[in-house]
PDB file of C-alpha atoms in Angstrom:
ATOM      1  CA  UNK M1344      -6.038  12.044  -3.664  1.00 48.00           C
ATOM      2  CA  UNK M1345      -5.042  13.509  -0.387  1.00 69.00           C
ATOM      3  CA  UNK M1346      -1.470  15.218  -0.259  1.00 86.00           C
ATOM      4  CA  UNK M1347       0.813  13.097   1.716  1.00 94.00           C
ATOM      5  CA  UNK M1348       4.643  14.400   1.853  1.00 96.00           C
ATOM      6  CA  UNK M1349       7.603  12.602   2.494  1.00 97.00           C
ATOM      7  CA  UNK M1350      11.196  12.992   1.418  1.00 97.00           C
ATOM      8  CA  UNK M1351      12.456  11.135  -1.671  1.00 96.00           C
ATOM      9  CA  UNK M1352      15.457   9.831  -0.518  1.00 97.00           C
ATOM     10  CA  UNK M1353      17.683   9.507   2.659  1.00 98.00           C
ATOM     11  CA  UNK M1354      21.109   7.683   2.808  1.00 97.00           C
ATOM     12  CA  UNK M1355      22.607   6.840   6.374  1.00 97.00           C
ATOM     13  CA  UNK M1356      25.704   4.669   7.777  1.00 97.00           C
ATOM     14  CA  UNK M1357      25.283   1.042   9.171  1.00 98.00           C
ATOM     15  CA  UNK M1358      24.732   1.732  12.781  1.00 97.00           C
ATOM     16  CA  UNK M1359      23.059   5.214  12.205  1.00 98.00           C
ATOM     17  CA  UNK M1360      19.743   6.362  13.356  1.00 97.00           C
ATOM     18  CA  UNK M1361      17.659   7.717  10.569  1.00 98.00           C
ATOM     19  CA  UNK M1362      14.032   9.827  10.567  1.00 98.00           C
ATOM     20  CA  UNK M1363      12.131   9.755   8.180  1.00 98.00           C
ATOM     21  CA  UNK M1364       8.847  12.185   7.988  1.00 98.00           C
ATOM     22  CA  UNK M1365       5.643  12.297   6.463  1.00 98.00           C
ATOM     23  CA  UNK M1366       2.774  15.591   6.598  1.00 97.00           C
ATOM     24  CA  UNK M1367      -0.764  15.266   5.399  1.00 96.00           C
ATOM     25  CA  UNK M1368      -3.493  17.333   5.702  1.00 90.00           C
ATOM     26  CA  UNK M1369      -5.557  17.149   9.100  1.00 88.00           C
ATOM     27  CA  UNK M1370      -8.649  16.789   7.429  1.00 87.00           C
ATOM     28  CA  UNK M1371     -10.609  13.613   8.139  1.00 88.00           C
ATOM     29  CA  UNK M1372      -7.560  11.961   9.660  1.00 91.00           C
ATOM     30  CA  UNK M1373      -7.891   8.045  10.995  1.00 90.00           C
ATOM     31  CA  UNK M1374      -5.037   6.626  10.773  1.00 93.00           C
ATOM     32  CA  UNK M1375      -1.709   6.282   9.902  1.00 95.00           C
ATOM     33  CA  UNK M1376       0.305   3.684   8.808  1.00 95.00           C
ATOM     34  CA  UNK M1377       3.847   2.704   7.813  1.00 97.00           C
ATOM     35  CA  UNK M1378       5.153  -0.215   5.535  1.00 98.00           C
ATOM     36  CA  UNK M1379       8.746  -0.899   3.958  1.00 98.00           C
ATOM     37  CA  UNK M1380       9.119  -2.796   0.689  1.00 98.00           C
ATOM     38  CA  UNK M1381      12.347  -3.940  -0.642  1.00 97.00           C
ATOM     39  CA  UNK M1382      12.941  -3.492  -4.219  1.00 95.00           C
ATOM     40  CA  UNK M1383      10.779  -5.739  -6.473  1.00 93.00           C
ATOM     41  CA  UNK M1384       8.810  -6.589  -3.164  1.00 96.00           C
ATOM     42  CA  UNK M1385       5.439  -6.179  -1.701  1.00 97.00           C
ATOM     43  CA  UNK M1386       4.849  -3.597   0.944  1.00 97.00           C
ATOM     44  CA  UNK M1387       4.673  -5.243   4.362  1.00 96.00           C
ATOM     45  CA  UNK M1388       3.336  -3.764   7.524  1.00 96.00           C
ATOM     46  CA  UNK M1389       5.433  -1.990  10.147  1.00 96.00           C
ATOM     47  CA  UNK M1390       3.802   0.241  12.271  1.00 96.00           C
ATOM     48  CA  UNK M1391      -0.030   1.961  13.094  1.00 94.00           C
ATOM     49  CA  UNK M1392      -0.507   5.100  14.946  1.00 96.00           C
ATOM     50  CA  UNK M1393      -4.012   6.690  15.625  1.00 93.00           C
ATOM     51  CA  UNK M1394      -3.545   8.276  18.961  1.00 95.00           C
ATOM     52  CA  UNK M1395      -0.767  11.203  19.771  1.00 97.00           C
ATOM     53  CA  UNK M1396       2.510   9.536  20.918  1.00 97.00           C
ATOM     54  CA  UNK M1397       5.258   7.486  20.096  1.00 97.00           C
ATOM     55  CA  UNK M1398       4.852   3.362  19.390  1.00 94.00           C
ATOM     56  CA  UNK M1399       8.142   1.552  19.513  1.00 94.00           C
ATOM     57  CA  UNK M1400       8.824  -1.477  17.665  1.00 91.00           C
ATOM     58  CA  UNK M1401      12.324  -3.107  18.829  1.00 95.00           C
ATOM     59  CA  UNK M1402      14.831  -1.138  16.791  1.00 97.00           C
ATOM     60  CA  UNK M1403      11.731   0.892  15.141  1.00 97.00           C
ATOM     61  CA  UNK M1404       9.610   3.534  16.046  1.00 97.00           C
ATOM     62  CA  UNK M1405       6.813   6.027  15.037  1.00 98.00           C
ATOM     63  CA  UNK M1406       5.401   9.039  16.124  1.00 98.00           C
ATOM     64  CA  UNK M1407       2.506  10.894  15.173  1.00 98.00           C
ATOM     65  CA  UNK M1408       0.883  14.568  16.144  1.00 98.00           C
ATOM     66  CA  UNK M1409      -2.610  14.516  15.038  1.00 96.00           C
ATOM     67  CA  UNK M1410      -2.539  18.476  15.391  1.00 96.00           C
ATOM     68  CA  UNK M1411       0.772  18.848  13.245  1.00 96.00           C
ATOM     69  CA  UNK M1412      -0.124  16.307  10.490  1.00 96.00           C
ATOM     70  CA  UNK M1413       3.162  14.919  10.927  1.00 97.00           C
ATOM     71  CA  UNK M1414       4.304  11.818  12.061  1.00 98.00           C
ATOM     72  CA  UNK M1415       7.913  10.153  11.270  1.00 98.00           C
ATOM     73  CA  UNK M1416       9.740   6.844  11.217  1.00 98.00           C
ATOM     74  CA  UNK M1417      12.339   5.534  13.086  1.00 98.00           C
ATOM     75  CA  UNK M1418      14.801   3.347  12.564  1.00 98.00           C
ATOM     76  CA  UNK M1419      17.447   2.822  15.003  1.00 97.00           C
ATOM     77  CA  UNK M1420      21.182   0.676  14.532  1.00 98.00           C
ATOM     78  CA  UNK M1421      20.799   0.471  10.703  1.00 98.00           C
ATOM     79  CA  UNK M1422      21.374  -2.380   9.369  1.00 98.00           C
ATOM     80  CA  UNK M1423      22.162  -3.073   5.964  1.00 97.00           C
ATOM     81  CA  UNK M1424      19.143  -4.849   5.265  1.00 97.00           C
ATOM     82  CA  UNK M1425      17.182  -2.050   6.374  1.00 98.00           C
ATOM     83  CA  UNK M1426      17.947  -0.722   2.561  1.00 98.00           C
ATOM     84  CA  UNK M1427      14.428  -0.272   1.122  1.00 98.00           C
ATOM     85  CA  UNK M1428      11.485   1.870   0.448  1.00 98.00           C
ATOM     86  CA  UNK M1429       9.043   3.411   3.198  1.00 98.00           C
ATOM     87  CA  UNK M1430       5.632   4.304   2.559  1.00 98.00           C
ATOM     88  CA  UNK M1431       3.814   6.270   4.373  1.00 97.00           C
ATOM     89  CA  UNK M1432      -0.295   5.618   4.321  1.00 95.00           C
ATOM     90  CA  UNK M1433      -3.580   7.749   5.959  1.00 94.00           C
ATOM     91  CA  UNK M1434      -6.803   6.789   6.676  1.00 91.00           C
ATOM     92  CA  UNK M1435      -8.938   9.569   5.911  1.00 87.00           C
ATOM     93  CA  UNK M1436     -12.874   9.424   7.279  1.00 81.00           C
ATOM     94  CA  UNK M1437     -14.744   7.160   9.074  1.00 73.00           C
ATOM     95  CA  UNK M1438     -17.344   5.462   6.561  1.00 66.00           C
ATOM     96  CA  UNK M1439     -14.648   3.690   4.259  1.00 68.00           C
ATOM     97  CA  UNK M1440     -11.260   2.213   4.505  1.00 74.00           C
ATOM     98  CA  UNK M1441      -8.752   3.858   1.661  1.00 79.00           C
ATOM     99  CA  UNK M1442      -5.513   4.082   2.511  1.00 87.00           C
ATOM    100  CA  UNK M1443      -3.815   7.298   0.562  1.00 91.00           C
ATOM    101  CA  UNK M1444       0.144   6.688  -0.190  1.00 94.00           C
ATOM    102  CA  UNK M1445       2.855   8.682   0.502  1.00 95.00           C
ATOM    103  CA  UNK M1446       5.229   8.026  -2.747  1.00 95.00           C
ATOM    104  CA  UNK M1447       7.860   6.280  -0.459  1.00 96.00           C
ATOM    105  CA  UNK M1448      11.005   6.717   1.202  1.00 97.00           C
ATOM    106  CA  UNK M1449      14.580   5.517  -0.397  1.00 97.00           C
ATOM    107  CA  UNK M1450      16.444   4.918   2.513  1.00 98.00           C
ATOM    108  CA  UNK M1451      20.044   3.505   2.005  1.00 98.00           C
ATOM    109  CA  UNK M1452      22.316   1.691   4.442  1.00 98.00           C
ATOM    110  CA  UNK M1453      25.849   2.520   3.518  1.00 97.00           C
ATOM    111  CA  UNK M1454      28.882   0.206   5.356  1.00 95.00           C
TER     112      UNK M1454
ATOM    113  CA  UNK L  78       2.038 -14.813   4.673  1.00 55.00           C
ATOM    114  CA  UNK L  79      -1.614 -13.719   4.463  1.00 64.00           C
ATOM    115  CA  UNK L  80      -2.371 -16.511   1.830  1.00 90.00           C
ATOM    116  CA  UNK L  81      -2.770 -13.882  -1.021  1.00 95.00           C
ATOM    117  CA  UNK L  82      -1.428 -15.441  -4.921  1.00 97.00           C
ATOM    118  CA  UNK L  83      -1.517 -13.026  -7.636  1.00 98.00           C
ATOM    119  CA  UNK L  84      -1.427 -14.234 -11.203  1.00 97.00           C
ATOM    120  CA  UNK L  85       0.007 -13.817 -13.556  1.00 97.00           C
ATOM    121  CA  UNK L  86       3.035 -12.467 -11.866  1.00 97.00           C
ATOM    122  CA  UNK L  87       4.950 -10.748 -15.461  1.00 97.00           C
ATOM    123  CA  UNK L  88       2.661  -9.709 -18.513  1.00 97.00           C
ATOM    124  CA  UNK L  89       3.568  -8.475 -21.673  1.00 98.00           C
ATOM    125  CA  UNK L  90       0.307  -7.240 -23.406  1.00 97.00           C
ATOM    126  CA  UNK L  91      -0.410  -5.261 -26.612  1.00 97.00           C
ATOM    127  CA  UNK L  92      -2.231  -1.825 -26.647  1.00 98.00           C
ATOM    128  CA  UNK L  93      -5.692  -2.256 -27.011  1.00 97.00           C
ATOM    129  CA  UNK L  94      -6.392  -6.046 -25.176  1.00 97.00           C
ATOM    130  CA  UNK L  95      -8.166  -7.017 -23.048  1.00 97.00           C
ATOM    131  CA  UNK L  96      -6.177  -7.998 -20.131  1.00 97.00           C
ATOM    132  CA  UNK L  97      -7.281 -10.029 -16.821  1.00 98.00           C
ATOM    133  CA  UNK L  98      -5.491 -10.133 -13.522  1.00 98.00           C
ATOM    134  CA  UNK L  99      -6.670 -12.630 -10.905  1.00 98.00           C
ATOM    135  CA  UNK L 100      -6.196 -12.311  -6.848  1.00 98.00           C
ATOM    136  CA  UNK L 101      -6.776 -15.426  -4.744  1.00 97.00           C
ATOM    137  CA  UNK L 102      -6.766 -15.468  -0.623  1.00 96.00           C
ATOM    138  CA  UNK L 103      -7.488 -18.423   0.931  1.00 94.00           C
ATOM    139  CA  UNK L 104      -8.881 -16.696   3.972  1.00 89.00           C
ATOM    140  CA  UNK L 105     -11.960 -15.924   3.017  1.00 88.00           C
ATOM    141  CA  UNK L 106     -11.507 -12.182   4.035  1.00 92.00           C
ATOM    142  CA  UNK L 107     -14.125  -9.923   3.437  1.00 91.00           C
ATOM    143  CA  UNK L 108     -12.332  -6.589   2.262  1.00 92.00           C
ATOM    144  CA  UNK L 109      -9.990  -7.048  -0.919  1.00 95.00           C
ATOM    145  CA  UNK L 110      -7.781  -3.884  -3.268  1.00 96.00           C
ATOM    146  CA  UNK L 111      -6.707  -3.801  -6.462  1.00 97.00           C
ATOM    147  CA  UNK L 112      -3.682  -0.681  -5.972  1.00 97.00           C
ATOM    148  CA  UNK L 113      -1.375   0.217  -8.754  1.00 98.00           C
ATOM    149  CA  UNK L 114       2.568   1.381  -8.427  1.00 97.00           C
ATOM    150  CA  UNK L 115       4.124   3.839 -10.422  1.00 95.00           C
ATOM    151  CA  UNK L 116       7.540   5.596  -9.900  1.00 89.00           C
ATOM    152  CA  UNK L 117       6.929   9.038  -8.037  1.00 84.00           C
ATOM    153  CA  UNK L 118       3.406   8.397  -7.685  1.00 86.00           C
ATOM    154  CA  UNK L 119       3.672   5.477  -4.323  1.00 88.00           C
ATOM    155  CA  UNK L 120       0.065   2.961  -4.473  1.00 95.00           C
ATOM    156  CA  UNK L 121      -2.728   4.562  -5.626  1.00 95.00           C
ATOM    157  CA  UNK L 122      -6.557   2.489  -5.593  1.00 94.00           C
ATOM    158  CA  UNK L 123      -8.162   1.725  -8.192  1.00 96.00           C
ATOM    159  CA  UNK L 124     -11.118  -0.263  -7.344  1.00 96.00           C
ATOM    160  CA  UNK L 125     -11.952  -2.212  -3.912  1.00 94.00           C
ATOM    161  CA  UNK L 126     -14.455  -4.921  -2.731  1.00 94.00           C
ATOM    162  CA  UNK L 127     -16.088  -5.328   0.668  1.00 91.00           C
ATOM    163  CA  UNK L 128     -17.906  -8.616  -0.067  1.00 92.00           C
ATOM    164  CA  UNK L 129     -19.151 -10.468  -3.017  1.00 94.00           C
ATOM    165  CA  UNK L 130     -20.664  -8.736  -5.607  1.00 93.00           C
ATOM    166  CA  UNK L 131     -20.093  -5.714  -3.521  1.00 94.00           C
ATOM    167  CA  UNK L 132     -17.346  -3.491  -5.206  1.00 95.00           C
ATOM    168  CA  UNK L 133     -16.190   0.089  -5.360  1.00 93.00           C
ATOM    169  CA  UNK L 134     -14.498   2.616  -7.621  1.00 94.00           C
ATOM    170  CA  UNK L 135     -10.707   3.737  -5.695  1.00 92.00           C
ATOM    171  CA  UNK L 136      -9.203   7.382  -7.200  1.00 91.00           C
ATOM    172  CA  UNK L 137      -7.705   5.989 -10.221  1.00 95.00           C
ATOM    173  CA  UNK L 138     -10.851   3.878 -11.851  1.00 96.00           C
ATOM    174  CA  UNK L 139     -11.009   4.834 -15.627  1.00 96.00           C
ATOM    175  CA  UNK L 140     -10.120   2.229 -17.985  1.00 97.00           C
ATOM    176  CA  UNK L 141     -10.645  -0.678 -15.116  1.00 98.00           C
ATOM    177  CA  UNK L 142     -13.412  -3.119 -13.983  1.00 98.00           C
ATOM    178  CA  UNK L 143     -13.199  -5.727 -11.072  1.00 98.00           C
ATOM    179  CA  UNK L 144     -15.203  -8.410 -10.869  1.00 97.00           C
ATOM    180  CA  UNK L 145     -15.899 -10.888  -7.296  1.00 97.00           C
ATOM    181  CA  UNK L 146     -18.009 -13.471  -7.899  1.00 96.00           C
ATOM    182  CA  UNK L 147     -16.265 -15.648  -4.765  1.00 96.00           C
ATOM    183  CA  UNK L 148     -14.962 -14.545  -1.621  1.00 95.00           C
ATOM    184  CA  UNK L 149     -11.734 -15.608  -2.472  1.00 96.00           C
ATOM    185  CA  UNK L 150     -11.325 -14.553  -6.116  1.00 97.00           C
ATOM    186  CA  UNK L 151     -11.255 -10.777  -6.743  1.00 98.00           C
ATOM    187  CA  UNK L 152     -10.501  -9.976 -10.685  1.00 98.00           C
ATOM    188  CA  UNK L 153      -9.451  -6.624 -12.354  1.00 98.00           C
ATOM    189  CA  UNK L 154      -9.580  -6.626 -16.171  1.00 98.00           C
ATOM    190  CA  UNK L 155      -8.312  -3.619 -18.269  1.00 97.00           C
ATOM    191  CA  UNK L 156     -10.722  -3.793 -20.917  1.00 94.00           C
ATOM    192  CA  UNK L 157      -8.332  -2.363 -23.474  1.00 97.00           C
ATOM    193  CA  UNK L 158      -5.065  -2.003 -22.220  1.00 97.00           C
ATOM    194  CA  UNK L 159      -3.021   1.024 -22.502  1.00 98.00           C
ATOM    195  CA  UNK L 160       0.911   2.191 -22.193  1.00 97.00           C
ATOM    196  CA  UNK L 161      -0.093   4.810 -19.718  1.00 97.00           C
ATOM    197  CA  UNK L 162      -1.587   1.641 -17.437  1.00 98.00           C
ATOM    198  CA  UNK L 163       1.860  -0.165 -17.725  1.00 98.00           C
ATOM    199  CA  UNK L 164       2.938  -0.597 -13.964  1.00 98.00           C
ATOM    200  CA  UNK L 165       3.094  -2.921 -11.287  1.00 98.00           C
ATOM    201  CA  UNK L 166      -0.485  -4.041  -9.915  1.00 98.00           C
ATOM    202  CA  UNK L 167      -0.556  -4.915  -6.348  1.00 98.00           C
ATOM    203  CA  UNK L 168      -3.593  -6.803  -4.236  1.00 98.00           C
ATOM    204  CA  UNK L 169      -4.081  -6.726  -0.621  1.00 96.00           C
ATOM    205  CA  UNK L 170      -6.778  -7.687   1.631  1.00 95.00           C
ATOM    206  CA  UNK L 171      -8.377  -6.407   4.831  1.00 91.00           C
ATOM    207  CA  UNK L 172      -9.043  -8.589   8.097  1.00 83.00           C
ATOM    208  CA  UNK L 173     -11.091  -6.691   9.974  1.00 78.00           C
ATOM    209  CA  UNK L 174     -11.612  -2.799  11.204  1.00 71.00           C
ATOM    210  CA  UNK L 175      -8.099  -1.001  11.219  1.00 73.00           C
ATOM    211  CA  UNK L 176      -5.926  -3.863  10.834  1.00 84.00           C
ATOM    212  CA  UNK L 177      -3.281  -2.996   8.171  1.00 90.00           C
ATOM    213  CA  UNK L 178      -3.710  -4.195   4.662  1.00 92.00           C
ATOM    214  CA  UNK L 179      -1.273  -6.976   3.503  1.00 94.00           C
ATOM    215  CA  UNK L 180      -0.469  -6.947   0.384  1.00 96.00           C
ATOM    216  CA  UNK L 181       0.474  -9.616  -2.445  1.00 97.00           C
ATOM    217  CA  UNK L 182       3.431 -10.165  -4.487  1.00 96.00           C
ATOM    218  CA  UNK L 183       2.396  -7.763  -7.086  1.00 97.00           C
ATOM    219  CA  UNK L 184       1.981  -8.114 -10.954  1.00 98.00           C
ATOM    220  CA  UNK L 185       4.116  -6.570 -13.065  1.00 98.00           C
ATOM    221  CA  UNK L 186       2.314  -5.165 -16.376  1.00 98.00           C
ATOM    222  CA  UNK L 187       3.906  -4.236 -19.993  1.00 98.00           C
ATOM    223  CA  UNK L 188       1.818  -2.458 -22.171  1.00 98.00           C
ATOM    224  CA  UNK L 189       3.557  -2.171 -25.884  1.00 96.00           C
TER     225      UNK L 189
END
């Protein structure tokens, strides 16, 4: 599979502002995606990026650099409930659509 | 809720049968996934279909086979299961061209 990088875990406070990155190799690059999943959950959609540039979501954002193979996650006034798993996914090449996972994100909300 | 059921949901097999899990949409999407989830590892694909009949191998194949006979109805059978393919299974489907995949509630696999 492709090497996809993000950090294991992050911890923040309730109210915090927390960034989470991801790096993958430039190579064939269409696409990049982010889900969350709560524990014992299904992933569910949060954000797509494909062009340079920030896309903001109400209290999230992403941000990719197609040059840099880095894009990151943000998540703005934590809320407890934001206490879950982030995945980051690539599209690599044109022909076929296979998304290659990042192994996920901890992030937990502390009071 | 992109109509996606997975069943069954908990399965506690022995090592060496055969084991069938079923996906159902009741969209009649074209593109379906079989991915599997294992700690330190995130989703990783093991087979996919783009239409009936029409299936692939994903990056982690061995020891699978899928089967989609129906739009809606996309099977993956471990033909004799394993401890090393104890993990959650998870489906998702495809709209269209770059839409994001959604994803079903997941099966959760024992092999003893």
């Amino acid at each position: 599979g492709q090497n996809i990088d993000q950090p294991t875990e992050m911890t923040a406070t309730e109210g915090a502002i927390v960034q989470i990155n991801c790096t993958y190799q430039t190579s064939g690059f269409n696409g990049l995606f982010w889900y969350q999943q709560h524990a014992g959950e299904a992933p569910t959609f949060l954000s797509y990026n494909v062009l340079d540039g920030l896309e903001e979501k109400g209290r999230f954002s992403s941000f990719l650099s197609r040059s840099k193979g880095y894009s990151y996650l943000l998540l703005k006034e934590l809320q407890m409930k934001d206490s879950a798993s982030y995945l980051c996914a690539v599209r690599f090449g044109s022909n076929d659509y296979k998304l290659s996972f990042g192994a996920g994100t901890t992030v937990t909300v502390r009071a | 809720d992109a109509g996606i059921t997975q069943s069954p949901r908990h399965k506690v097999t022995e090592t060496g049968t055969p084991v069938t899990l079923r996906c159902h949409q009741t969209e009649n999407h074209r593109y379906m996934y079989w991915y599997r989830q294992d700690p330190g590892h995130g989703l990783r694909l093991i087979h996919y279909s783009y239409g009936v009949k029409d299936t692939d191998k994903g990056e982690v194949s061995d020891g699978y086979s899928v089967s989609r006979s129906k739009t809606e109805d996309f099977l993956l059978t471990l033909e004799s299961a394993t401890s090393s393919q104890t993990s959650v299974y998870f489906c998702a489907i495809r709209t269209e061209d770059n839409s994001p995949l959604h994803f079903g509630n997941g099966t959760r696999l024992t092999v003893t």
